Coordinates of C-alpha atoms in Angstrom, one line a residue:
M1 CA 20.3 -197.6 50.2
D2 CA 19.7 -193.9 49.7
T3 CA 17.1 -192.6 47.5
Y4 CA 17.8 -190.5 44.4
T5 CA 16.0 -187.8 42.5
A6 CA 17.1 -186.9 39.0
Q7 CA 18.0 -183.2 38.7
V8 CA 18.4 -181.4 35.4
D9 CA 20.9 -179.0 36.9
A10 CA 22.8 -181.6 39.0
V11 CA 26.3 -180.6 37.6
G12 CA 27.4 -177.4 39.3
G13 CA 23.8 -176.1 39.5
S14 CA 23.9 -175.4 35.8
L15 CA 21.5 -176.8 33.2
G16 CA 23.9 -176.2 30.3
L17 CA 26.8 -177.9 32.1
S18 CA 24.6 -180.8 33.1
A19 CA 23.4 -181.2 29.5
L20 CA 27.0 -181.1 28.3
V21 CA 28.1 -183.9 30.8
G22 CA 25.0 -185.8 29.8
L23 CA 26.1 -185.8 26.2
V24 CA 29.5 -187.3 27.0
P25 CA 28.3 -191.0 26.8
L26 CA 26.8 -190.4 23.4
V27 CA 29.8 -188.6 22.1
V28 CA 32.1 -191.4 23.4
F29 CA 29.9 -194.0 21.7
F30 CA 30.0 -192.4 18.3
I31 CA 33.7 -191.6 18.5
C32 CA 34.4 -195.2 19.3
L33 CA 32.0 -196.4 16.6
V34 CA 32.9 -194.1 13.8
G35 CA 36.2 -192.4 14.6
L36 CA 38.1 -195.3 16.2
K37 CA 36.0 -197.9 14.1
R38 CA 35.5 -200.2 17.0
S39 CA 32.7 -202.8 17.0
A40 CA 29.2 -201.7 18.2
W41 CA 29.3 -204.0 21.2
L42 CA 32.6 -202.7 22.4
S43 CA 31.6 -199.1 21.8
G44 CA 28.4 -199.7 23.7
L45 CA 30.3 -201.1 26.7
I46 CA 32.7 -198.1 26.7
A47 CA 29.9 -195.7 26.4
L48 CA 28.1 -197.5 29.3
A49 CA 31.1 -197.1 31.5
S50 CA 31.3 -193.4 30.7
A51 CA 27.5 -193.0 31.4
L52 CA 28.1 -194.7 34.8
L53 CA 30.9 -192.3 35.6
A54 CA 28.8 -189.3 34.5
A55 CA 25.9 -190.5 36.6
V56 CA 28.0 -191.0 39.8
L57 CA 30.6 -188.2 39.5
G58 CA 28.6 -185.7 37.6
F59 CA 25.0 -186.1 38.7
G60 CA 25.6 -187.5 42.2
M61 CA 23.7 -190.8 41.7
P62 CA 24.7 -193.4 44.3
A63 CA 27.0 -195.9 42.5
G64 CA 24.8 -198.9 43.6
L65 CA 21.7 -197.4 42.1
A66 CA 23.6 -196.5 38.9
L67 CA 24.8 -200.1 38.5
L68 CA 21.3 -201.5 39.2
T69 CA 19.7 -199.2 36.5
A70 CA 22.2 -200.7 34.1
T71 CA 21.1 -204.2 35.0
Q72 CA 17.5 -203.4 34.5
G73 CA 18.3 -201.8 31.1
A74 CA 20.4 -205.0 30.2
A75 CA 17.4 -207.2 31.2
F76 CA 15.1 -205.2 29.0
G77 CA 17.6 -205.5 26.1
L78 CA 17.7 -209.3 26.5
F79 CA 13.9 -209.6 26.8
P80 CA 12.0 -208.5 24.8
I81 CA 14.4 -206.8 22.4
V82 CA 17.0 -209.6 21.7
W83 CA 14.2 -212.2 22.0
I84 CA 12.2 -210.5 19.3
V85 CA 15.2 -210.2 16.9
V86 CA 16.2 -213.8 17.4
M87 CA 12.7 -215.0 16.8
A88 CA 12.4 -212.8 13.6
L89 CA 15.5 -214.3 12.2
W90 CA 14.5 -217.9 13.1
F91 CA 11.1 -217.3 11.5
Y92 CA 12.8 -216.4 8.3
Q93 CA 15.2 -219.3 8.6
V94 CA 12.4 -221.8 8.9
T95 CA 11.3 -220.9 5.4
V96 CA 14.9 -221.2 4.1
A97 CA 15.5 -224.6 5.8
A98 CA 12.2 -225.9 4.2
G99 CA 13.2 -224.6 0.8
R100 CA 10.1 -222.3 0.6
F101 CA 12.0 -219.0 0.5
E102 CA 13.2 -219.8 -3.1
D103 CA 9.6 -219.9 -4.0
M104 CA 9.0 -216.5 -2.2
R105 CA 11.8 -215.1 -4.3
S106 CA 10.1 -216.3 -7.4
I107 CA 6.8 -214.7 -6.4
F108 CA 8.6 -211.3 -5.9
D109 CA 10.5 -211.9 -9.2
S110 CA 7.2 -212.4 -11.0
I111 CA 5.6 -209.3 -9.4
G112 CA 8.6 -207.2 -10.2
G113 CA 9.0 -208.4 -13.7
G114 CA 12.5 -209.7 -13.0
D115 CA 13.6 -206.2 -12.1
V116 CA 15.6 -206.4 -8.8
R117 CA 15.2 -202.7 -8.1
I118 CA 11.4 -203.0 -7.9
Q119 CA 11.7 -206.3 -6.0
A120 CA 14.0 -204.6 -3.4
I121 CA 11.6 -201.7 -2.9
L122 CA 8.6 -204.0 -2.6
I123 CA 10.4 -206.1 -0.1
A124 CA 12.1 -203.4 2.0
F125 CA 9.3 -200.8 1.9
C126 CA 6.0 -202.6 1.5
F127 CA 6.7 -205.9 3.1
G128 CA 9.0 -204.3 5.6
G129 CA 6.2 -201.8 6.5
L130 CA 3.8 -204.7 7.1
L131 CA 6.3 -206.4 9.4
E132 CA 6.9 -203.0 11.2
A133 CA 3.2 -202.7 11.7
L134 CA 2.8 -206.1 13.3
A135 CA 6.0 -206.6 15.1
G136 CA 8.5 -203.8 15.0
F137 CA 11.5 -203.8 17.3
G138 CA 14.0 -204.7 14.6
A139 CA 12.1 -207.6 12.9
P140 CA 11.5 -205.8 9.6
V141 CA 15.2 -204.9 9.2
A142 CA 16.3 -208.5 10.1
I143 CA 13.8 -210.3 7.8
T144 CA 13.9 -207.9 4.7
A145 CA 17.7 -207.7 4.8
T146 CA 18.0 -211.5 4.4
M147 CA 15.4 -211.5 1.7
I148 CA 17.1 -208.7 -0.3
M149 CA 20.5 -210.4 0.1
A150 CA 18.9 -213.5 -1.5
I151 CA 18.0 -211.6 -4.7
G152 CA 21.5 -210.6 -5.2
L153 CA 22.2 -207.1 -3.7
K154 CA 25.6 -206.7 -2.0
P155 CA 25.6 -206.7 1.8
L156 CA 26.4 -203.0 2.5
K157 CA 23.9 -201.8 -0.1
T158 CA 21.3 -204.1 1.3
A159 CA 21.8 -202.9 4.9
T160 CA 21.6 -199.2 3.8
V161 CA 18.4 -199.9 1.8
V162 CA 16.5 -201.7 4.6
L163 CA 17.4 -199.2 7.2
I164 CA 16.2 -196.2 5.1
A165 CA 13.1 -198.2 4.0
N166 CA 12.2 -198.7 7.6
T167 CA 11.9 -194.9 8.1
A168 CA 8.3 -194.3 7.0
P169 CA 6.4 -196.9 9.0
V170 CA 8.2 -196.6 12.4
A171 CA 5.9 -194.1 14.1
F172 CA 2.9 -196.6 13.6
G173 CA 5.1 -199.7 14.4
A174 CA 3.9 -202.5 16.5
V175 CA 0.3 -201.5 16.1
A176 CA 1.2 -197.8 16.8
T177 CA 2.7 -198.6 20.2
P178 CA 4.9 -195.4 20.2
I179 CA 1.8 -193.2 19.7
T180 CA -0.3 -195.1 22.3
T181 CA 2.5 -194.7 24.8
A182 CA 2.7 -190.9 24.2
G183 CA -1.0 -190.5 24.6
R184 CA -1.0 -192.4 28.0
L185 CA 1.9 -190.5 29.3
T186 CA 0.6 -187.0 28.4
G187 CA -3.2 -187.4 28.6
I188 CA -3.5 -186.2 25.0
D189 CA -5.9 -188.3 22.9
A190 CA -3.6 -190.9 21.1
A191 CA -5.8 -190.8 18.0
H192 CA -5.2 -187.1 17.8
I193 CA -1.5 -187.6 18.1
G194 CA -1.7 -190.3 15.5
A195 CA -3.6 -188.0 13.1
I196 CA -0.9 -185.3 13.4
V197 CA 1.8 -187.9 12.8
G198 CA -0.3 -188.8 9.8
H199 CA 0.3 -185.3 8.5
Q200 CA 4.1 -185.7 8.8
A201 CA 5.2 -189.3 8.1
P202 CA 3.5 -189.6 4.7
F203 CA 5.9 -186.9 3.3
F204 CA 8.7 -189.4 4.0
A205 CA 6.7 -192.4 2.6
L206 CA 6.3 -190.4 -0.6
V207 CA 9.9 -189.9 -1.2
V208 CA 11.6 -192.9 0.4
P209 CA 11.0 -195.4 -2.5
M210 CA 12.6 -192.9 -4.8
F211 CA 15.6 -192.6 -2.4
L212 CA 15.8 -196.4 -2.4
L213 CA 15.9 -196.5 -6.2
L214 CA 18.7 -194.0 -6.2
L215 CA 20.6 -196.0 -3.6
I216 CA 20.2 -199.2 -5.5
D217 CA 21.0 -198.1 -9.1
G218 CA 21.8 -194.4 -9.1
M219 CA 20.3 -191.9 -11.4
R220 CA 20.0 -194.4 -14.2
G221 CA 17.7 -196.5 -12.0
V222 CA 15.6 -193.5 -11.2
R223 CA 15.2 -192.7 -14.9
D224 CA 14.3 -196.3 -15.7
A225 CA 11.8 -197.0 -12.9
W226 CA 10.6 -193.7 -11.3
P227 CA 6.9 -194.4 -12.1
A228 CA 7.0 -197.5 -9.8
A229 CA 8.7 -195.7 -7.0
L230 CA 6.3 -192.8 -7.3
V231 CA 3.2 -195.1 -7.3
I232 CA 4.4 -197.2 -4.5
G233 CA 5.4 -194.3 -2.3
G234 CA 2.4 -192.1 -3.3
S235 CA -0.2 -194.9 -2.5
F236 CA 1.5 -195.8 0.7
A237 CA 1.6 -192.1 1.8
V238 CA -2.1 -191.5 0.9
A239 CA -3.2 -194.7 2.7
Q240 CA -1.1 -193.7 5.7
W241 CA -2.7 -190.3 5.9
W242 CA -6.2 -191.5 5.4
T243 CA -6.0 -194.4 7.8
S244 CA -4.4 -192.4 10.6
V245 CA -6.9 -189.5 10.2
H246 CA -10.2 -191.3 9.3
F247 CA -10.0 -194.9 10.2
S248 CA -7.6 -196.3 12.9
Y249 CA -4.2 -195.1 13.8
E250 CA -3.3 -198.6 15.1
L251 CA -3.9 -200.1 11.7
T252 CA -2.2 -197.4 9.7
D253 CA 0.9 -199.3 8.5
V254 CA -1.0 -202.5 7.9
V255 CA -3.4 -200.7 5.5
A256 CA -0.6 -198.6 3.9
A257 CA 1.7 -201.5 3.3
L258 CA -1.0 -203.6 1.6
V259 CA -2.3 -200.7 -0.5
G260 CA 1.3 -200.0 -1.6
L261 CA 1.8 -203.6 -2.7
V262 CA -1.5 -203.8 -4.5
A263 CA -0.8 -200.5 -6.3
A264 CA 2.5 -202.0 -7.5
V265 CA 0.8 -205.1 -8.7
V266 CA -1.8 -203.1 -10.7
L267 CA 0.9 -200.8 -12.2
L268 CA 3.1 -203.6 -13.3
R269 CA 0.3 -205.3 -15.2
F270 CA 0.3 -202.3 -17.6
W271 CA 3.9 -201.0 -17.4
R272 CA 7.4 -202.4 -17.1
P273 CA 10.5 -200.5 -16.1
R274 CA 13.3 -200.2 -18.6
G275 CA 16.8 -201.7 -18.3
A276 CA 16.1 -204.5 -15.9
L277 CA 18.9 -206.8 -17.4
E278 CA 21.4 -203.9 -17.6
A279 CA 20.6 -203.1 -14.0
K280 CA 21.6 -206.6 -13.0
D281 CA 24.8 -206.2 -14.9
R282 CA 25.6 -203.0 -13.1
L283 CA 24.8 -204.6 -9.7
G284 CA 26.9 -207.7 -10.4
I285 CA 23.8 -210.0 -10.2
E286 CA 23.7 -213.1 -12.4
H287 CA 20.9 -213.5 -14.9
A288 CA 18.4 -216.2 -14.1
D289 CA 17.6 -218.5 -17.0
S290 CA 14.0 -218.2 -16.3
V291 CA 11.5 -217.5 -13.6
S292 CA 10.4 -220.6 -11.7
E293 CA 7.0 -221.8 -12.7
L294 CA 5.1 -222.1 -9.5
T295 CA 1.9 -224.1 -8.8
P296 CA -0.8 -222.5 -6.8
A297 CA 0.0 -224.8 -4.0
R298 CA 3.6 -223.8 -3.9
V299 CA 2.7 -220.1 -4.0
W300 CA 0.3 -220.7 -1.1
M301 CA 2.9 -222.5 1.0
A302 CA 5.5 -219.8 0.3
V303 CA 3.2 -217.0 1.4
L304 CA 1.6 -219.0 4.3
P305 CA 4.2 -217.8 6.9
Y306 CA 3.4 -214.1 6.3
V307 CA -0.4 -214.8 6.2
L308 CA 0.0 -216.4 9.6
V309 CA 2.0 -213.5 10.9
V310 CA -0.9 -211.2 10.0
V311 CA -3.5 -213.5 11.5
V312 CA -1.6 -214.2 14.7
F313 CA -0.6 -210.6 15.3
G314 CA -3.9 -209.4 14.2
I315 CA -5.7 -211.6 16.7
A316 CA -3.2 -210.8 19.5
K317 CA -3.3 -207.1 19.0
L318 CA -6.8 -206.4 17.8
W319 CA -9.3 -209.2 18.6
T320 CA -11.8 -207.9 21.2
T321 CA -15.0 -209.6 20.0
G322 CA -16.3 -212.0 22.7
V323 CA -12.9 -212.4 24.3
D324 CA -10.5 -209.4 24.6
I325 CA -7.4 -211.2 23.4
P326 CA -5.0 -208.2 23.8
A327 CA -6.2 -207.7 27.4
A328 CA -5.9 -211.4 28.2
L329 CA -2.3 -211.5 26.9
A330 CA -1.4 -208.4 28.7
A331 CA -2.8 -209.9 31.9
T332 CA -0.1 -212.6 31.7
D333 CA 2.7 -210.0 31.9
V334 CA 4.7 -210.5 35.1
K335 CA 5.5 -207.2 36.9
I336 CA 8.8 -207.3 38.7
P337 CA 9.9 -204.4 41.0
W338 CA 13.6 -204.3 40.3
P339 CA 15.4 -205.6 43.3
G340 CA 17.4 -202.8 45.1
L341 CA 16.1 -200.2 42.7
D342 CA 12.4 -200.0 43.1
G343 CA 11.3 -197.4 45.6
H344 CA 14.8 -195.9 45.7
L345 CA 14.4 -193.7 42.6
V346 CA 11.9 -190.9 43.4
N347 CA 10.4 -187.8 41.7
A348 CA 10.6 -184.3 43.0
A349 CA 7.7 -184.9 45.3
G350 CA 9.4 -187.9 46.9
E351 CA 7.2 -190.5 45.3
P352 CA 8.8 -193.6 43.8
I353 CA 8.8 -193.6 40.0
A354 CA 7.0 -196.4 38.2
A355 CA 9.7 -197.1 35.6
T356 CA 11.7 -199.3 38.0
V357 CA 9.1 -202.1 37.6
Y358 CA 10.2 -204.5 34.9
S359 CA 7.5 -206.1 32.8
F360 CA 8.3 -209.6 31.8
Q361 CA 6.0 -210.1 28.8
W362 CA 6.6 -213.8 28.4
L363 CA 3.4 -214.4 26.3
S364 CA 2.4 -210.9 24.9
S365 CA 5.8 -210.1 23.5
P366 CA 6.1 -209.8 19.7
G367 CA 9.0 -212.4 20.0
T368 CA 6.7 -214.9 21.6
L369 CA 4.0 -214.3 19.0
L370 CA 6.7 -214.9 16.3
L371 CA 7.7 -218.1 18.1
I372 CA 4.1 -219.3 18.1
T373 CA 3.7 -218.4 14.4
G374 CA 7.0 -220.1 13.6
L375 CA 6.0 -223.3 15.3
L376 CA 2.8 -223.3 13.4
V377 CA 4.7 -222.8 10.1
T378 CA 7.3 -225.6 11.2
V379 CA 4.5 -228.1 11.9
I380 CA 2.7 -227.3 8.6
Y381 CA 5.8 -227.6 6.5
S382 CA 6.7 -230.8 8.3
V383 CA 3.3 -232.3 7.3
F384 CA 3.2 -230.9 3.8
T385 CA 6.8 -231.4 2.7
H386 CA 6.0 -231.9 -1.0
G387 CA 7.1 -229.0 -3.2
G388 CA 9.8 -227.8 -0.7
R389 CA 13.4 -228.1 -1.8
F390 CA 14.4 -229.8 1.4
P391 CA 12.7 -232.2 3.8
M392 CA 11.4 -230.4 6.9
T393 CA 11.0 -231.8 10.4
I394 CA 10.0 -230.2 13.7
G395 CA 13.4 -231.1 15.1
K396 CA 15.1 -229.4 12.2
G397 CA 13.1 -226.2 12.8
L398 CA 13.8 -226.2 16.5
R399 CA 17.5 -226.6 15.9
E400 CA 17.5 -223.4 13.8
I401 CA 16.7 -221.5 17.1
A402 CA 20.0 -222.4 18.5
A403 CA 21.8 -221.4 15.3
C404 CA 20.1 -218.0 15.2
M405 CA 21.1 -217.4 18.9
Y406 CA 24.7 -218.2 18.1
K407 CA 24.6 -215.9 15.1
M408 CA 23.2 -213.1 17.2
R409 CA 25.7 -213.3 20.1
F410 CA 27.6 -210.1 19.3
S411 CA 24.5 -208.2 18.2
A412 CA 22.8 -209.2 21.5
L413 CA 25.7 -207.9 23.5
T414 CA 25.4 -204.6 21.6
I415 CA 21.7 -204.4 22.3
V416 CA 22.2 -205.3 26.0
S417 CA 25.0 -202.7 26.4
V418 CA 23.1 -199.9 24.7
L419 CA 19.9 -200.5 26.6
A420 CA 21.9 -200.5 29.8
L421 CA 23.4 -197.2 28.7
A422 CA 20.0 -195.7 27.9
Y423 CA 18.6 -196.7 31.4
V424 CA 21.6 -195.2 33.2
M425 CA 21.2 -191.9 31.2
N426 CA 17.5 -191.8 31.8
F427 CA 17.4 -192.6 35.5
S428 CA 20.4 -190.4 36.4
G429 CA 18.9 -187.4 34.7
Q430 CA 21.4 -187.1 31.8
T431 CA 18.8 -187.5 29.1
L432 CA 16.4 -185.2 30.9
A433 CA 19.1 -182.5 31.2
I434 CA 19.8 -182.7 27.5
G435 CA 16.1 -182.5 26.7
T436 CA 15.4 -179.6 29.1
F437 CA 18.3 -177.6 27.7
V438 CA 17.0 -178.0 24.1
A439 CA 13.4 -177.2 25.4
G440 CA 14.6 -173.8 26.7
L441 CA 14.7 -172.4 23.2
G442 CA 11.2 -170.8 23.6
A443 CA 9.1 -170.4 20.4
A444 CA 12.1 -171.7 18.3
F445 CA 11.6 -175.0 20.2
A446 CA 9.1 -175.9 17.4
F447 CA 12.0 -176.2 14.9
F448 CA 14.2 -178.3 17.4
S449 CA 11.4 -180.4 18.8
P450 CA 11.9 -183.4 16.5
V451 CA 15.6 -183.5 17.5
L452 CA 14.5 -184.9 20.9
G453 CA 12.8 -187.8 19.4
W454 CA 15.7 -188.3 17.0
V455 CA 18.2 -188.4 19.8
G456 CA 15.9 -190.6 22.0
T457 CA 15.4 -193.2 19.3
A458 CA 19.1 -193.1 18.2
V459 CA 20.1 -194.0 21.7
T460 CA 17.4 -196.5 22.7
G461 CA 16.6 -197.9 19.3
S462 CA 12.9 -197.5 20.0
D463 CA 10.5 -194.8 19.1
T464 CA 8.3 -196.0 22.0
S465 CA 11.3 -195.5 24.3
A466 CA 11.9 -192.0 22.9
N467 CA 8.2 -191.1 23.5
A468 CA 8.5 -192.5 27.1
L469 CA 11.6 -190.3 27.6
F470 CA 10.4 -187.0 26.1
S471 CA 6.6 -186.9 25.7
N472 CA 6.0 -185.1 29.0
L473 CA 8.9 -182.8 28.3
Q474 CA 7.6 -181.9 24.9
Q475 CA 4.1 -181.2 26.4
T476 CA 5.5 -179.0 29.1
A477 CA 7.9 -177.1 26.9
A478 CA 5.1 -176.6 24.3
E479 CA 2.7 -175.2 26.9
G480 CA 5.4 -172.8 28.3
A481 CA 6.3 -171.6 24.8
G482 CA 2.6 -171.1 23.6
L483 CA 2.9 -174.0 21.2
D484 CA 0.4 -176.9 20.4
P485 CA 1.4 -179.7 22.8
A486 CA -0.1 -182.4 20.6
L487 CA 2.0 -181.1 17.6
M488 CA 5.2 -181.2 19.7
V489 CA 4.5 -184.7 21.0
A490 CA 3.7 -185.9 17.5
S491 CA 7.0 -184.3 16.3
N492 CA 8.8 -186.3 18.9
T493 CA 7.3 -189.5 17.5
T494 CA 8.2 -188.5 13.9
G495 CA 11.6 -187.4 14.9
G496 CA 12.2 -190.9 16.2
V497 CA 11.3 -192.2 12.8
V498 CA 14.3 -190.7 11.1
G499 CA 16.6 -191.5 14.1
K500 CA 15.9 -195.3 14.0
M501 CA 18.3 -195.9 11.1
I502 CA 21.3 -194.7 13.1
S503 CA 20.4 -196.5 16.3
P504 CA 23.1 -198.9 17.4
Q505 CA 20.5 -201.6 17.8
S506 CA 19.3 -201.1 14.2
L507 CA 22.9 -201.0 12.9
A508 CA 23.7 -204.3 14.8
I509 CA 20.6 -206.0 13.5
A510 CA 21.3 -205.0 9.9
A511 CA 25.0 -205.9 10.2
T512 CA 24.1 -209.4 11.5
A513 CA 21.4 -209.9 8.9
V514 CA 23.7 -209.2 6.0
S515 CA 26.7 -211.1 7.5
M516 CA 28.8 -208.0 8.3
P517 CA 29.3 -208.4 12.1
G518 CA 31.7 -205.7 13.5
K519 CA 31.1 -203.5 10.4
E520 CA 28.4 -201.4 11.9
S521 CA 30.5 -198.3 11.5
E522 CA 30.5 -198.7 7.7
I523 CA 26.8 -198.9 7.7
F524 CA 26.5 -196.0 10.0
K525 CA 28.5 -193.7 7.7
K526 CA 26.2 -194.7 4.8
V527 CA 22.9 -193.9 6.5
L528 CA 23.9 -190.9 8.7
P529 CA 23.6 -188.2 5.9
W530 CA 20.1 -189.5 5.1
S531 CA 19.0 -189.5 8.7
V532 CA 20.3 -185.9 9.2
G533 CA 18.8 -184.7 5.9
M534 CA 15.4 -186.0 6.7
L535 CA 15.6 -184.7 10.2
L536 CA 16.3 -181.1 9.0
A537 CA 13.4 -181.4 6.6
L538 CA 11.1 -182.6 9.4
C539 CA 12.3 -179.8 11.7
L540 CA 11.4 -177.3 9.0
L541 CA 7.9 -179.0 8.4
V542 CA 7.1 -178.9 12.1
F543 CA 8.2 -175.3 12.5
L544 CA 5.9 -174.3 9.6
Q545 CA 3.1 -176.5 11.0
S546 CA 3.3 -174.6 14.3
N547 CA 2.5 -171.2 12.5
V548 CA 1.9 -170.7 8.8
L549 CA 0.9 -174.2 8.0
A550 CA -1.3 -174.8 11.1
W551 CA -4.3 -175.0 8.8
M552 CA -3.1 -178.5 7.6
L553 CA -3.3 -180.1 11.1
P554 CA -6.4 -182.0 12.1
V555 CA -8.7 -180.4 14.6
Q556 CA -9.3 -182.4 17.8

């Protein structure tokens, strides 16, 4: 089979025309999703077909290679992405099957003083931030959505809240994997990139809880409970800034989420929001007769799964004393040169690109770590069944895996089709043409730089993937325009933060979690204005940081 080298001006020798053709699959996807109101999985398949046509007819990629890139993308979509999401849903479902989740609800009810607005913020923002820090890849959206549904919020509102709440922590998600990836690709110190992101993402952390309050209960909710939103967002933002700059960028979200939760607990010991009962009436939530009285043992068993998540992921990602656990787990990854593709995609120098090697992370994947944690929880709940609402057995817990897989079937198809689309666009040069065209703006590129990360994450559903796509491009464009390369690479990361909520993967995960399969377009229309608004604010911030606000950036 012939070799292929991606060219940014493959269509008629014109960069602009190539970028225009490269945009076609994205336009097709969103027209199908929003304009024609088709399901996300069908929109993804149609967009994939258009991407294959653009690759073969527009960019001159051999049809066989184009199809093989789609298969590699689909494989990556199945594992680890679908695997992670299924395990996240199963992990939560184990607590439900054991009757322990009701106790967890009571704990949040006691912390929030019975105010569902505060509970929703704590779950979606603080607890979701902790899950993003440890797992990422859709787990926070899946788990927090089901928890918030359980306290009474309506499905569409729940989906919107969890997607917007997931904004602030994404850059440092999965132990800051997006930032580490950018550092490895560009040669820029990842800690320095993380510190710059720590001067951007906290601005969103500060305001997102207030946005959530507005979404949940309108201006009345803001008037009643703004101190809580301000304290939670402010403490999270300060902790995010301090940890990324002065401590460890990998642990940024872990520290920020815990600090935000503790700050809320302290505040609510001395202050209570107004209108909690009236808010329930406006939201159509039934009043509980009383908050369940929980024994210390029941409280411990309810929070045990999340303590184990922290322990297992903490050991897997950070433990290097004596035995380097992260290195040992990474050593189990199986590298598979993709059959028929590896060695046939080459760079301009004629050297095979490394991206055609598929990494099967059977043990180090966050999904597998969630499986291990869930099995531990299942065994413990099976042994200590007293206090749970329902008897728990190991067999019952394992049967829930099959139920979760069935529930995820259409969302899995969406994820697989979109990852296949992303790989075709990346390997054929469509994404590179779009990025290069935008990068040709010179000094004004500083304003538009975050758009690349936004587009990359919107397409792939991963800030890590967006950095893999555009980090080198950001660095090259910045050097050519006389801008700070580290700032542009960081802005790519932060741009991905505000693009995550409109990613088809995120939409599919949220729709599944709130039992709205096939309704992704409704959720998309709710979150799109927030995504675009925050993107514009970020573009302005990065532009100012490139000149008049350069003093606020950390010195390497």
